[in-house]
Coordinates of C-alpha atoms in Angstrom, one line a residue:
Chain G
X22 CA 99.6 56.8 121.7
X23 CA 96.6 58.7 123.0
X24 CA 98.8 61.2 124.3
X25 CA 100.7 61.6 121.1
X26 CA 96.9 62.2 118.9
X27 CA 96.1 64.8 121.8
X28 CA 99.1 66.7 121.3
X29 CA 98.6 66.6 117.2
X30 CA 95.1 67.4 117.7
X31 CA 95.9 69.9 119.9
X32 CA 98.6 71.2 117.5
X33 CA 95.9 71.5 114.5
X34 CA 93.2 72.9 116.5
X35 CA 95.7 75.8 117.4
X36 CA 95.6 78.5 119.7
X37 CA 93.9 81.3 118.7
X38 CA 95.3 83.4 121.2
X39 CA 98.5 82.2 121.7
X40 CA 99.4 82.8 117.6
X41 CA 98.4 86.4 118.4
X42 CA 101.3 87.0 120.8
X43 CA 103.9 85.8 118.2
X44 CA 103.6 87.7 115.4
X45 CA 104.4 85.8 112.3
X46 CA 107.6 87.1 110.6
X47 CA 107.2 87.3 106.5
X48 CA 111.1 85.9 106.3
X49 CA 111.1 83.1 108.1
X50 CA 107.3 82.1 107.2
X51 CA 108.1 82.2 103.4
X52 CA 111.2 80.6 103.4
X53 CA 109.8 77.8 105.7
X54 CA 106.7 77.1 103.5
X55 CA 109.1 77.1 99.9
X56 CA 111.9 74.4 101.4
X57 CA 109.6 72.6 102.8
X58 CA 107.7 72.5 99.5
X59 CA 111.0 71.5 97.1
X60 CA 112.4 69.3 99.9
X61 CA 109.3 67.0 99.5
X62 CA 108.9 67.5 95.5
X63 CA 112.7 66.4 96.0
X64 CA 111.9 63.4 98.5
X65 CA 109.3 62.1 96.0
X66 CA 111.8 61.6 93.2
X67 CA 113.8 59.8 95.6
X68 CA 111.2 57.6 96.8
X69 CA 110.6 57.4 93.5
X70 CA 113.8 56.1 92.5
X71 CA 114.6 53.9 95.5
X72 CA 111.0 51.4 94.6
X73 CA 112.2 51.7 91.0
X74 CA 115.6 50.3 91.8
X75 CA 114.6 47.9 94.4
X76 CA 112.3 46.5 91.8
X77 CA 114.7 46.2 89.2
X78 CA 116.7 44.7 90.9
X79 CA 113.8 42.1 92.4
X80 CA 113.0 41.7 88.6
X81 CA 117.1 40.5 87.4
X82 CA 117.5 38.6 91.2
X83 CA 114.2 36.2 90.6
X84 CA 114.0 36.3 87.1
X85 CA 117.6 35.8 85.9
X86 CA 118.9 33.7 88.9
X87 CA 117.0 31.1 88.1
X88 CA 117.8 30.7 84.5
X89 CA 121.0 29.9 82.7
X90 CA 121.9 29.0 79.4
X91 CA 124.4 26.2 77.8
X92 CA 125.9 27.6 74.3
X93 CA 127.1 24.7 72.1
X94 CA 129.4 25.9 69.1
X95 CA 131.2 23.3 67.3
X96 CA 131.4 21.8 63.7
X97 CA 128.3 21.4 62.1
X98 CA 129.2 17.6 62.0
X99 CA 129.4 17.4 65.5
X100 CA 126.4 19.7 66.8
X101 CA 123.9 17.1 67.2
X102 CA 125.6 14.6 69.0
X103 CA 127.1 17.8 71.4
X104 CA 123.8 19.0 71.8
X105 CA 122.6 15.5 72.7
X106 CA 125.6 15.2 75.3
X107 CA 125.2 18.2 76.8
X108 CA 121.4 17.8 77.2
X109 CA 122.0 14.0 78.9
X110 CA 124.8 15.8 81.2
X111 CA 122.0 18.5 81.8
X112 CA 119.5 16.1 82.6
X113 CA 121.6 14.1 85.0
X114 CA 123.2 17.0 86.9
X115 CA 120.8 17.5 90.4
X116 CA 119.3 20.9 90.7
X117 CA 118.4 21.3 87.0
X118 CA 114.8 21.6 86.6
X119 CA 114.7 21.4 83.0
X120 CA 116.3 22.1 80.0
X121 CA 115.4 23.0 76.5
X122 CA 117.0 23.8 73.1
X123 CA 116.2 27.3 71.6
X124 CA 114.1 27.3 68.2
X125 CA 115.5 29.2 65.0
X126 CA 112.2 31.6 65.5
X127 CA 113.5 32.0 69.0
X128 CA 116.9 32.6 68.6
X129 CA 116.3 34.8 65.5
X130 CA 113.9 37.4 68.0
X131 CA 116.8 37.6 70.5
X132 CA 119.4 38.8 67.4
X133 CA 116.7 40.6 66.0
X134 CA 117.4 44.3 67.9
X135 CA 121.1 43.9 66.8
X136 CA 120.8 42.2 63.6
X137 CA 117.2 43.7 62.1
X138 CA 114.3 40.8 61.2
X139 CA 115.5 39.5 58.1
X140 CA 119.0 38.1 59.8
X141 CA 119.2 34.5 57.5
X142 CA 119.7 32.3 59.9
X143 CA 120.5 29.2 58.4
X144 CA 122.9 30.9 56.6
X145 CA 124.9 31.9 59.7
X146 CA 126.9 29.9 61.9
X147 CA 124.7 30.5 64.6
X148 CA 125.7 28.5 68.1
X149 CA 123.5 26.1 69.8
X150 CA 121.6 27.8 72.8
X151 CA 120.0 25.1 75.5
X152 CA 118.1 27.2 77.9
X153 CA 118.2 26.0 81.3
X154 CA 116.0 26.3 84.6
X155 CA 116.9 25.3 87.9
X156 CA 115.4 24.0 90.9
X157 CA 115.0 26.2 94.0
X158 CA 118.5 25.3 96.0
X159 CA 120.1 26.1 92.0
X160 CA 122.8 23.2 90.9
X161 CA 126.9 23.1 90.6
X162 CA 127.9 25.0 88.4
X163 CA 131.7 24.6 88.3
X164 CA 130.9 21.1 88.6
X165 CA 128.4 21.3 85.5
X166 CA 131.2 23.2 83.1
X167 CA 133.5 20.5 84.1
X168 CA 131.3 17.7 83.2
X169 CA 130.1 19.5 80.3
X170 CA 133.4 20.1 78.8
X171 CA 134.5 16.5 78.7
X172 CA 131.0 15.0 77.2
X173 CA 130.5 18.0 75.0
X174 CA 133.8 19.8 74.7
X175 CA 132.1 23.1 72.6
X176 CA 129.6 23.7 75.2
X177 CA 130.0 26.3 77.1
X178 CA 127.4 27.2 80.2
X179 CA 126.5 31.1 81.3
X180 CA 124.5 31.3 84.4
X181 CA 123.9 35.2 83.6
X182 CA 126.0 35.4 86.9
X183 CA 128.7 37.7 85.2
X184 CA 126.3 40.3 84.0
X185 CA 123.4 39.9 86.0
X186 CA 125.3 40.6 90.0
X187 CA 126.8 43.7 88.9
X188 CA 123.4 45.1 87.4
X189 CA 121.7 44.0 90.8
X190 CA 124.7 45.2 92.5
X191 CA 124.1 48.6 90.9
X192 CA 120.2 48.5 91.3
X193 CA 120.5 48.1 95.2
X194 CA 123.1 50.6 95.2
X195 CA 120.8 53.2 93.4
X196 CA 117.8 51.9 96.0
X197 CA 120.3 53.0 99.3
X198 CA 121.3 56.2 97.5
X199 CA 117.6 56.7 97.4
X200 CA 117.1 56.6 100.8
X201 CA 120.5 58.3 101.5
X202 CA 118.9 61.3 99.5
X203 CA 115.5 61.1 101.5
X204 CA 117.4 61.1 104.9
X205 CA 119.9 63.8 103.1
X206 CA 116.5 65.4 102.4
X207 CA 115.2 65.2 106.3
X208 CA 118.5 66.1 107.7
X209 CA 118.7 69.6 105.4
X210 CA 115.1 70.1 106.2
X211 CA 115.6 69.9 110.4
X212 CA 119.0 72.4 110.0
X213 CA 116.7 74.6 107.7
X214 CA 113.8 75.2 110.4
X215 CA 116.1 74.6 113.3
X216 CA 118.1 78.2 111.5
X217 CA 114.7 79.1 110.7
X218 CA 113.4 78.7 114.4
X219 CA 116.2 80.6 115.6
X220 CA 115.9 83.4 113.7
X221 CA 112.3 83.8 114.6
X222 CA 112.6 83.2 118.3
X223 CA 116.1 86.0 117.8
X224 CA 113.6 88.7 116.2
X225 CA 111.0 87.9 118.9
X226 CA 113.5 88.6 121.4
X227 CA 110.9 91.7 123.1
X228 CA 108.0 89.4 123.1
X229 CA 109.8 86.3 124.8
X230 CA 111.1 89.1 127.7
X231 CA 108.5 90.5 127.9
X232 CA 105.8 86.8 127.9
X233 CA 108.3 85.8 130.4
X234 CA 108.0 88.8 132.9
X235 CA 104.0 87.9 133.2
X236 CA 104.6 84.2 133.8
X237 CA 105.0 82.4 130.4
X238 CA 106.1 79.3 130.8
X239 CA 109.1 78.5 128.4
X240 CA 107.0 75.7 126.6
X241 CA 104.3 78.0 126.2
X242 CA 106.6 80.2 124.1
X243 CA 108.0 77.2 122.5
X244 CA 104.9 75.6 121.4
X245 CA 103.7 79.0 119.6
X246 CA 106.7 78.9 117.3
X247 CA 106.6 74.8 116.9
X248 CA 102.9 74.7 115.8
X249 CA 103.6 77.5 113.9
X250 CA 106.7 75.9 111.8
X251 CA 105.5 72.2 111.7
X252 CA 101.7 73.5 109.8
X253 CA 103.9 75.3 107.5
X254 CA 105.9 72.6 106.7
X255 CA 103.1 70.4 106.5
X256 CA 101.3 72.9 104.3
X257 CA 104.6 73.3 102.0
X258 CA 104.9 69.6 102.2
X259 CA 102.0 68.7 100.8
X260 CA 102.1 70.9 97.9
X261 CA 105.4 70.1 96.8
X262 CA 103.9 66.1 97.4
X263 CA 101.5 66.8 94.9
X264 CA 103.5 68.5 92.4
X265 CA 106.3 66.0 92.7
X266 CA 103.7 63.1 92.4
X267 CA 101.8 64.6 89.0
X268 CA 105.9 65.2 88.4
X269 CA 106.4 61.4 88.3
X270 CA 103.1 60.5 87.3
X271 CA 104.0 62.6 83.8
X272 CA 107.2 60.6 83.1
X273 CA 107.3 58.3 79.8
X274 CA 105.3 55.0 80.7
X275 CA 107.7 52.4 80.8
X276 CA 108.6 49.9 77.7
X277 CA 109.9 46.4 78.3
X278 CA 113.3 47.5 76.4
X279 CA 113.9 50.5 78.2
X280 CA 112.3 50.1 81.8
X281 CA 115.8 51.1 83.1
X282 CA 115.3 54.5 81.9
X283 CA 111.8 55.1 81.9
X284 CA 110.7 52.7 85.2
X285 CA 111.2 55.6 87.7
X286 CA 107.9 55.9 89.3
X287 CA 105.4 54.1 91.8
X288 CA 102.9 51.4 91.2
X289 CA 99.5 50.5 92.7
X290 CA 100.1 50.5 96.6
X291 CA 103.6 52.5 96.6
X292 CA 101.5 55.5 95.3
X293 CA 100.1 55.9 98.8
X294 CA 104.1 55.9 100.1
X295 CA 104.4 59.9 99.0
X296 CA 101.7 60.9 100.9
X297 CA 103.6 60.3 104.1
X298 CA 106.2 62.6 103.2
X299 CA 104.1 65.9 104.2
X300 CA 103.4 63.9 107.3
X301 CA 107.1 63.0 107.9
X302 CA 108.4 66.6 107.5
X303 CA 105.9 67.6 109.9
X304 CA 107.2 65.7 112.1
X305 CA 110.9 66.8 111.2
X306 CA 109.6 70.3 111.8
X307 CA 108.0 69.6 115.2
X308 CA 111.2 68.2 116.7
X309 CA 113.6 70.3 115.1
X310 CA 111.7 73.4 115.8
X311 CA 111.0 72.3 119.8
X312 CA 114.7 71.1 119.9
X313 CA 115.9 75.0 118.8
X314 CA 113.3 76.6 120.3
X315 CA 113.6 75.1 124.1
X316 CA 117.5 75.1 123.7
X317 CA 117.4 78.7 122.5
X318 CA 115.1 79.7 125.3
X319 CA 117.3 78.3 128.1
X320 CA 120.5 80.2 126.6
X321 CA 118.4 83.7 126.8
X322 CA 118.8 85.4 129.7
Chain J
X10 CA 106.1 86.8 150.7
X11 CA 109.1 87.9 149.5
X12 CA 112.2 88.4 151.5
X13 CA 115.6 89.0 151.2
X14 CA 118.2 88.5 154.0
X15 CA 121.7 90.4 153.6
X16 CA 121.6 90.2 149.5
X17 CA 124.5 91.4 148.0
X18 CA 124.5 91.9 143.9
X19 CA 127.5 92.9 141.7
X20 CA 127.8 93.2 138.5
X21 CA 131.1 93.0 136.4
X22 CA 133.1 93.5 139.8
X23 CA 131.0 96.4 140.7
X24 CA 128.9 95.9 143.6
X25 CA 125.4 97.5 142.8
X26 CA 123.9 96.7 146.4
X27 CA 125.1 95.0 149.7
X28 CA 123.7 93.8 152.9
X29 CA 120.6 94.2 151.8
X30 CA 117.5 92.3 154.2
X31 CA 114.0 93.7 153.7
X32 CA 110.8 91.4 154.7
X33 CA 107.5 92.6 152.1
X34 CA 104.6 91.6 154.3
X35 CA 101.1 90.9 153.4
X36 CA 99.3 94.0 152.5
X37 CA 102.1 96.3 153.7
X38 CA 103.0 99.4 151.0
X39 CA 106.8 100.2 150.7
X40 CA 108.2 103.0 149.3
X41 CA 111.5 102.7 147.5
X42 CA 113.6 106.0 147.0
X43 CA 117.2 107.2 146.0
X44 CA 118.8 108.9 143.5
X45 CA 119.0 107.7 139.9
X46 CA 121.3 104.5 139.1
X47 CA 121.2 103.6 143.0
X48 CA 120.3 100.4 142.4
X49 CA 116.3 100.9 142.6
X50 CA 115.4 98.8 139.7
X51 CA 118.2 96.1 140.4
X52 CA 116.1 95.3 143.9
X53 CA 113.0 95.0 142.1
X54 CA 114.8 92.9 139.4
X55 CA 115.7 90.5 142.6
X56 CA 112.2 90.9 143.9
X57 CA 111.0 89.1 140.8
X58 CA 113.4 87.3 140.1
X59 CA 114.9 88.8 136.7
X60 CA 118.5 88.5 138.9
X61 CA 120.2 86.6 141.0
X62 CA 121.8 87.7 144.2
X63 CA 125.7 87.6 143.9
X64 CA 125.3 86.2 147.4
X65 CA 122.3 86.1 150.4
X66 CA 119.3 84.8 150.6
X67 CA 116.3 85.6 148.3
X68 CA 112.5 84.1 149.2
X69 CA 109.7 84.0 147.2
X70 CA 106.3 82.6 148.5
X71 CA 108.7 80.5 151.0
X72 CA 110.9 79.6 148.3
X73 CA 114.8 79.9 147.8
X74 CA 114.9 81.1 144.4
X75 CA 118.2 80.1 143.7
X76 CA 116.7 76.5 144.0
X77 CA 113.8 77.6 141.4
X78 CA 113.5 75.7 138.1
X79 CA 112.3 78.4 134.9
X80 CA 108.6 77.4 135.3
X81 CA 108.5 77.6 138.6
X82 CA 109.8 81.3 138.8
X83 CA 107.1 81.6 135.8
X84 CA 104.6 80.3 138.1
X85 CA 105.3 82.5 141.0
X86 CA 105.6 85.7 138.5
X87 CA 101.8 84.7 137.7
X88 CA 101.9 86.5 141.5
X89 CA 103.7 89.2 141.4
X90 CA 102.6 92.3 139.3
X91 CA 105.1 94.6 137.6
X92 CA 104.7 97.8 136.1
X93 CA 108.0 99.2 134.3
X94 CA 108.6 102.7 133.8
X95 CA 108.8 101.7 129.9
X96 CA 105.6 99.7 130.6
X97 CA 106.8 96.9 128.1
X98 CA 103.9 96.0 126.2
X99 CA 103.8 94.3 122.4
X100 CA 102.9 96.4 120.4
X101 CA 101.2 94.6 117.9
X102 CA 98.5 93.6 120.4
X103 CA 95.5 95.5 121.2
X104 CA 95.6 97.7 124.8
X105 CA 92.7 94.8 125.7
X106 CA 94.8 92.2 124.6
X107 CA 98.0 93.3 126.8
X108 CA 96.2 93.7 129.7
X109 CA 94.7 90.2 129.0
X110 CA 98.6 88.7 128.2
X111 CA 99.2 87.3 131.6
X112 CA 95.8 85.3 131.4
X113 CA 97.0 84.4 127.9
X114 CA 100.0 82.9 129.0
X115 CA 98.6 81.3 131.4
X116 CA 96.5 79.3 129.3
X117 CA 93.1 80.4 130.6
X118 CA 90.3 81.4 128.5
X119 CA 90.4 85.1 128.1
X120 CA 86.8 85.0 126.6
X121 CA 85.2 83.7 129.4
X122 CA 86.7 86.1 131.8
X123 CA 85.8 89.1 129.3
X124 CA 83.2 90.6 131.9
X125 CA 86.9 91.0 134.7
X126 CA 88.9 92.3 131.6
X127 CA 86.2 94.8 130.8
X128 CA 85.9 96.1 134.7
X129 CA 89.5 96.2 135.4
X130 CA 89.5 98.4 131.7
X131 CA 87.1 100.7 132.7
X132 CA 88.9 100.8 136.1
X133 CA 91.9 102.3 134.8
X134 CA 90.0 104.2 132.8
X135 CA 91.0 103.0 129.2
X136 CA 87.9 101.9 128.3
X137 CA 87.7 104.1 125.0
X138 CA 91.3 103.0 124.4
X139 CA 91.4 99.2 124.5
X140 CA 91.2 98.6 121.1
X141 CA 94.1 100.9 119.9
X142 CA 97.4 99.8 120.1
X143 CA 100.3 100.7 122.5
X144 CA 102.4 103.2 121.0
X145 CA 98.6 105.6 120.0
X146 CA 98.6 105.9 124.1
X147 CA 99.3 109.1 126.3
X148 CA 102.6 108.4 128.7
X149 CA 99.4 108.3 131.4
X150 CA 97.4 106.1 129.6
X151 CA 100.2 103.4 128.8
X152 CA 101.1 103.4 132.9
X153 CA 97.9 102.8 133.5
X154 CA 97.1 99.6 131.2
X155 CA 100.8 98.8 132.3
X156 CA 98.9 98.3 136.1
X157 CA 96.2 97.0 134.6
X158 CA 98.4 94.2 133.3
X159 CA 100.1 93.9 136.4
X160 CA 97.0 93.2 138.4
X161 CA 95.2 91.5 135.6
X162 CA 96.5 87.8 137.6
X163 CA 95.0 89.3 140.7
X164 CA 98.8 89.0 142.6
X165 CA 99.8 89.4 145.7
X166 CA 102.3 91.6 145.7
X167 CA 102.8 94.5 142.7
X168 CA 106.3 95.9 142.5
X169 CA 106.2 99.0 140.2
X170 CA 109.1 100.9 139.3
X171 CA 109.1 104.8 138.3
X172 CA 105.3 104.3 137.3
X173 CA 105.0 107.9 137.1
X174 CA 108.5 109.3 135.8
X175 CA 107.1 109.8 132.7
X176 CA 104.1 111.1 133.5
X177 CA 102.5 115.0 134.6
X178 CA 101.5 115.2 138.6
X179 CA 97.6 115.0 138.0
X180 CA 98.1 111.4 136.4
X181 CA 100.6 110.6 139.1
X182 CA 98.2 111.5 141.8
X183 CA 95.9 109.2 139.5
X184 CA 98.1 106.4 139.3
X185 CA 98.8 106.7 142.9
X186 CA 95.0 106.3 143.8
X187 CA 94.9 102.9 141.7
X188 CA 97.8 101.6 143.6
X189 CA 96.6 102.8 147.4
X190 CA 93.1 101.2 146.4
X191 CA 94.9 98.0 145.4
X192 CA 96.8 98.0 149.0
X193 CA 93.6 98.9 150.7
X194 CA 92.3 95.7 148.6
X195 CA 95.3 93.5 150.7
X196 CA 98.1 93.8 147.9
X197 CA 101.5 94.2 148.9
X198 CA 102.4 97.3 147.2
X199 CA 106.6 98.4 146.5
X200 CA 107.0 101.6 144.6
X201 CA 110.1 102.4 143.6
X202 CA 110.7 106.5 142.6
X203 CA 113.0 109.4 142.9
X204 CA 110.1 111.6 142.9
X205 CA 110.1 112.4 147.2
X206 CA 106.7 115.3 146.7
X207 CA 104.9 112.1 145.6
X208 CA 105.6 110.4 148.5
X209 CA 104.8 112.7 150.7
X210 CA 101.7 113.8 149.1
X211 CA 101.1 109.7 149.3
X212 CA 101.8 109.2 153.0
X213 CA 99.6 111.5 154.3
X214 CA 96.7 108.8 152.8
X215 CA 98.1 105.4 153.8
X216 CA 100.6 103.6 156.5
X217 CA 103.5 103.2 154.5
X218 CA 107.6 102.6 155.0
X219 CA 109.8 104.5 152.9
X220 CA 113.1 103.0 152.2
X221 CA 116.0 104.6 150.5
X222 CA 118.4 103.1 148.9
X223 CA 122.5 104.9 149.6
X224 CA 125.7 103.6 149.1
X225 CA 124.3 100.5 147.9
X226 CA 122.6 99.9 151.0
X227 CA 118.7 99.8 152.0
X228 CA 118.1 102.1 154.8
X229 CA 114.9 103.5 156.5
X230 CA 114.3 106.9 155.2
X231 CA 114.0 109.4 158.0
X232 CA 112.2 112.8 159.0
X233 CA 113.4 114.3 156.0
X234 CA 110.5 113.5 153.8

């Protein structure tokens, strides 16, 4: 570990000296600093996207699993007694916490966004809705529907299970496209400064001969082109960090009813995750840049 | 120091040299003559090891170079000075700062051996010119940082080839001073040119061997210099 501080300390201090022998080329420099730059504005968005996702999908596994609901439609004759059936059958079945029948105000706000405020309620033949919450190990639930369809044959029970695994499903899929684009992201940036590298150390061909003929070793020559690509990554990093944070810190806040569209962003702690990107691709840059370097030193004659 | 013991070195079939044994000793001052494309620069190329003997034996300091790892032939070029008759500097560094390169390289602080730079400047005489770049130098001038360079490490051996081709007889006799002090010093001194009045002119001030290079082979040169 102390070794590893040394050589970044070593690689921000610099060489004065050394950095003079390799003249910087305008090309390679530019083009370093700019990708470096939109691959992290890039890698925020996905980092971005991947905690959204992953806490979506936290948000429908904890609070959906552990709720269901029992939907009693039947002749308004024989409502009551069904309701009181299926609520005895609910109270009896192990794993059900506790169960409770929707109120008109209740089941009037969840038709409300389809229906408008003034849906007359009494007037409709609205079903029964008994919500249900279960213990931590969860209960039956083929066993449930069967015993609720012989003691209250118009009940019917939804444990959310039918809509709520696909929308998880899709949540953690989004979250591992995330970090497939962030390692997508890393991967372009190494085979950028690794062509990058190459070019430089091909239109420093006269300095490497001629470093070599007075007894440069072949990491010295190396190490002037690595610190020279990993600050400029770092440097291009971090802007595009910051733009791509302020970028994400600009969206729409997001509103309970659409925090699938508006949700993509960070909150408290995660806002410190973008910060390591600048970091990250320096590191990228380091290996990538020593890798082509050393390899392209020992082809050269 | 550096030896080579029946070295033979081709190149795409051709054979450039053949049988070639030479032993540089400490202090001794070689000559290296023969016509143009005889294979002059190719044995200095094998002296510091920018070649590789097709086949024979190569020593540097004691050590078979074909066993040499990169940064060990780095380290031993730290000991070896060469000038080039194209002096090969980088341009885009100061005449200060290419004499200074092999210190550079070599990690060591070039500002606190400023006061050596500055005496080995004035010593080639370049002292007005070491803050101008390479290509603003006289042919003269650039041979002269080129030694300079070459000594900068203070080596043991400084193999220069054609320092004077492109430069007029007064700064050849000039050039040939540095270098004779530098052997009088106890560097082992290899000049390789086609110019033979030089090396006359030369001989008369030192103990030196001449050696010509004919038909790919490394004779003694006779009476007829």
């Amino acid at each position: 570990m102390k070794a590893v501080l040394a050589s970044l300390m070593e690689l921000l201090r610099g060489d004065v000296q050394a950095d003079r022998v390799v003249p910087p080329t305008g090309f390679t420099a530019t083009l370093t600093t700019l990708t470096a730059g939109a691959m992290a504005f890039l890698a925020v968005f996905a980092l971005a996207l991947s905690f959204a996702t992953g806490r979506l999908a936290e948000r429908w596994s904890s609070e959906l699993a552990r709720s269901s609901t029992v939907r009693i439609s039947a002749p308004e004759a024989e409502l009551e007694a069904q309701t009181r059936a299926a609520q005895e059958v609910l109270r009896l079945t192990p794993g059900v916490a506790r169960s409770r029948i929707l109120g008109e105000e209740e089941q009037r706000l969840l038709l409300e966004p389809w229906f408008g405020p003034d849906l007359p309620i009494d007037a409709l033949p609205i079903p029964r809705l008994i919500e249900v919450v279960e213990e931590d190990d969860g209960y039956d639930a083929e066993g449930l529907r069967l015993r609720l369809a012989a003691e209250a044959p118009g009940a019917v029970l939804d444990d959310h299970t039918r809509w709520r695994r696909p929308l998880v499903e899709a949540a953690n899929r989004l979250r591992v496209l995330g970090w497939t684009a962030i390692t997508l992201i890393a991967l372009s940036t190494a085979a950028m400064i690794t062509l990058a590298a190459r070019a430089a150390l091909a239109a420093n061909a006269q300095v490497i001969r001629v470093t070599r003929l007075v007894g440069a070793r072949d990491i010295y020559i190396a190490r002037a082109f690595v610190r020279r690509f990993t600050l400029r990554t770092l440097a291009g990093g971090a802007v595009g960090t910051l733009l791509g944070m302020g970028a994400v810190a600009l969206l729409p806040r997001a509103a309970e009813e659409g925090a699938f569209l508006t949700g993509l962003g960070f909150v408290g702690l995660h806002w410190l995750w973008p910060l390591l990107i600048p970091l990250f691709g320096a590191m990228v840059a380091f290996w990538a840049t020593r890798g082509a370097a050393l390899s392209a030193l020992k082809a050269l004659k | 120091m550096i030896e080579l013991d029946n070295v033979a070195y081709s190149y795409g079939g051709d054979d450039l040299l053949s049988d070639i044994s030479l032993r540089i000793q400490p202090g001794s001052f070689h000559f290296l003559t023969g016509p143009s494309g005889s294979g002059k620069s190719t044995f200095l190329k094998l002296c510091y090891m920018d070649l590789s003997p097709s086949s024979g034996l190569v020593q540097v300091f004691g050590q078979d170079v074909r066993g040499l790892a990169r940064d060990q032939v780095a380290l031993a070029r730290r000991r070896i000075g060469v000038v080039h008759q194209d002096c090969r500097f980088l341009d885009h560094l100061s005449v200060a700062e290419n004499i200074a390169l092999p210190l550079t390289v070599a990690g060591r602080d070039v500002e606190a051996e400023k006061d050596n730079l500055k005496a080995l400047i004035d010593w080639v005489g370049l002292r007005d010119q070491q803050q101008q770049c390479p290509p603003e130098l006289s042919g003269g001038e650039r041979q002269r940082a080129a030694l300079a360079r070459a000594v900068i490490m203070g080596p043991d051996v400084i193999l220069a080839d054609e320092p004077t081709g492109n430069v007029d007889w007064e700064m050849s006799q000039r050039l040939m001073s540095l270098l004779i002090e530098l052997n009088k010093m106890g560097k082992s001194v290899m000049l390789a040119t086609h110019d033979l009045n030089l090396i006359r002119t030369t001989k008369n001030q030192i103990s030196a061997r001449v050696l010509r290079i004919a038909n790919r082979k490394l004779q003694l040169a006779g009476a007829d210099l």
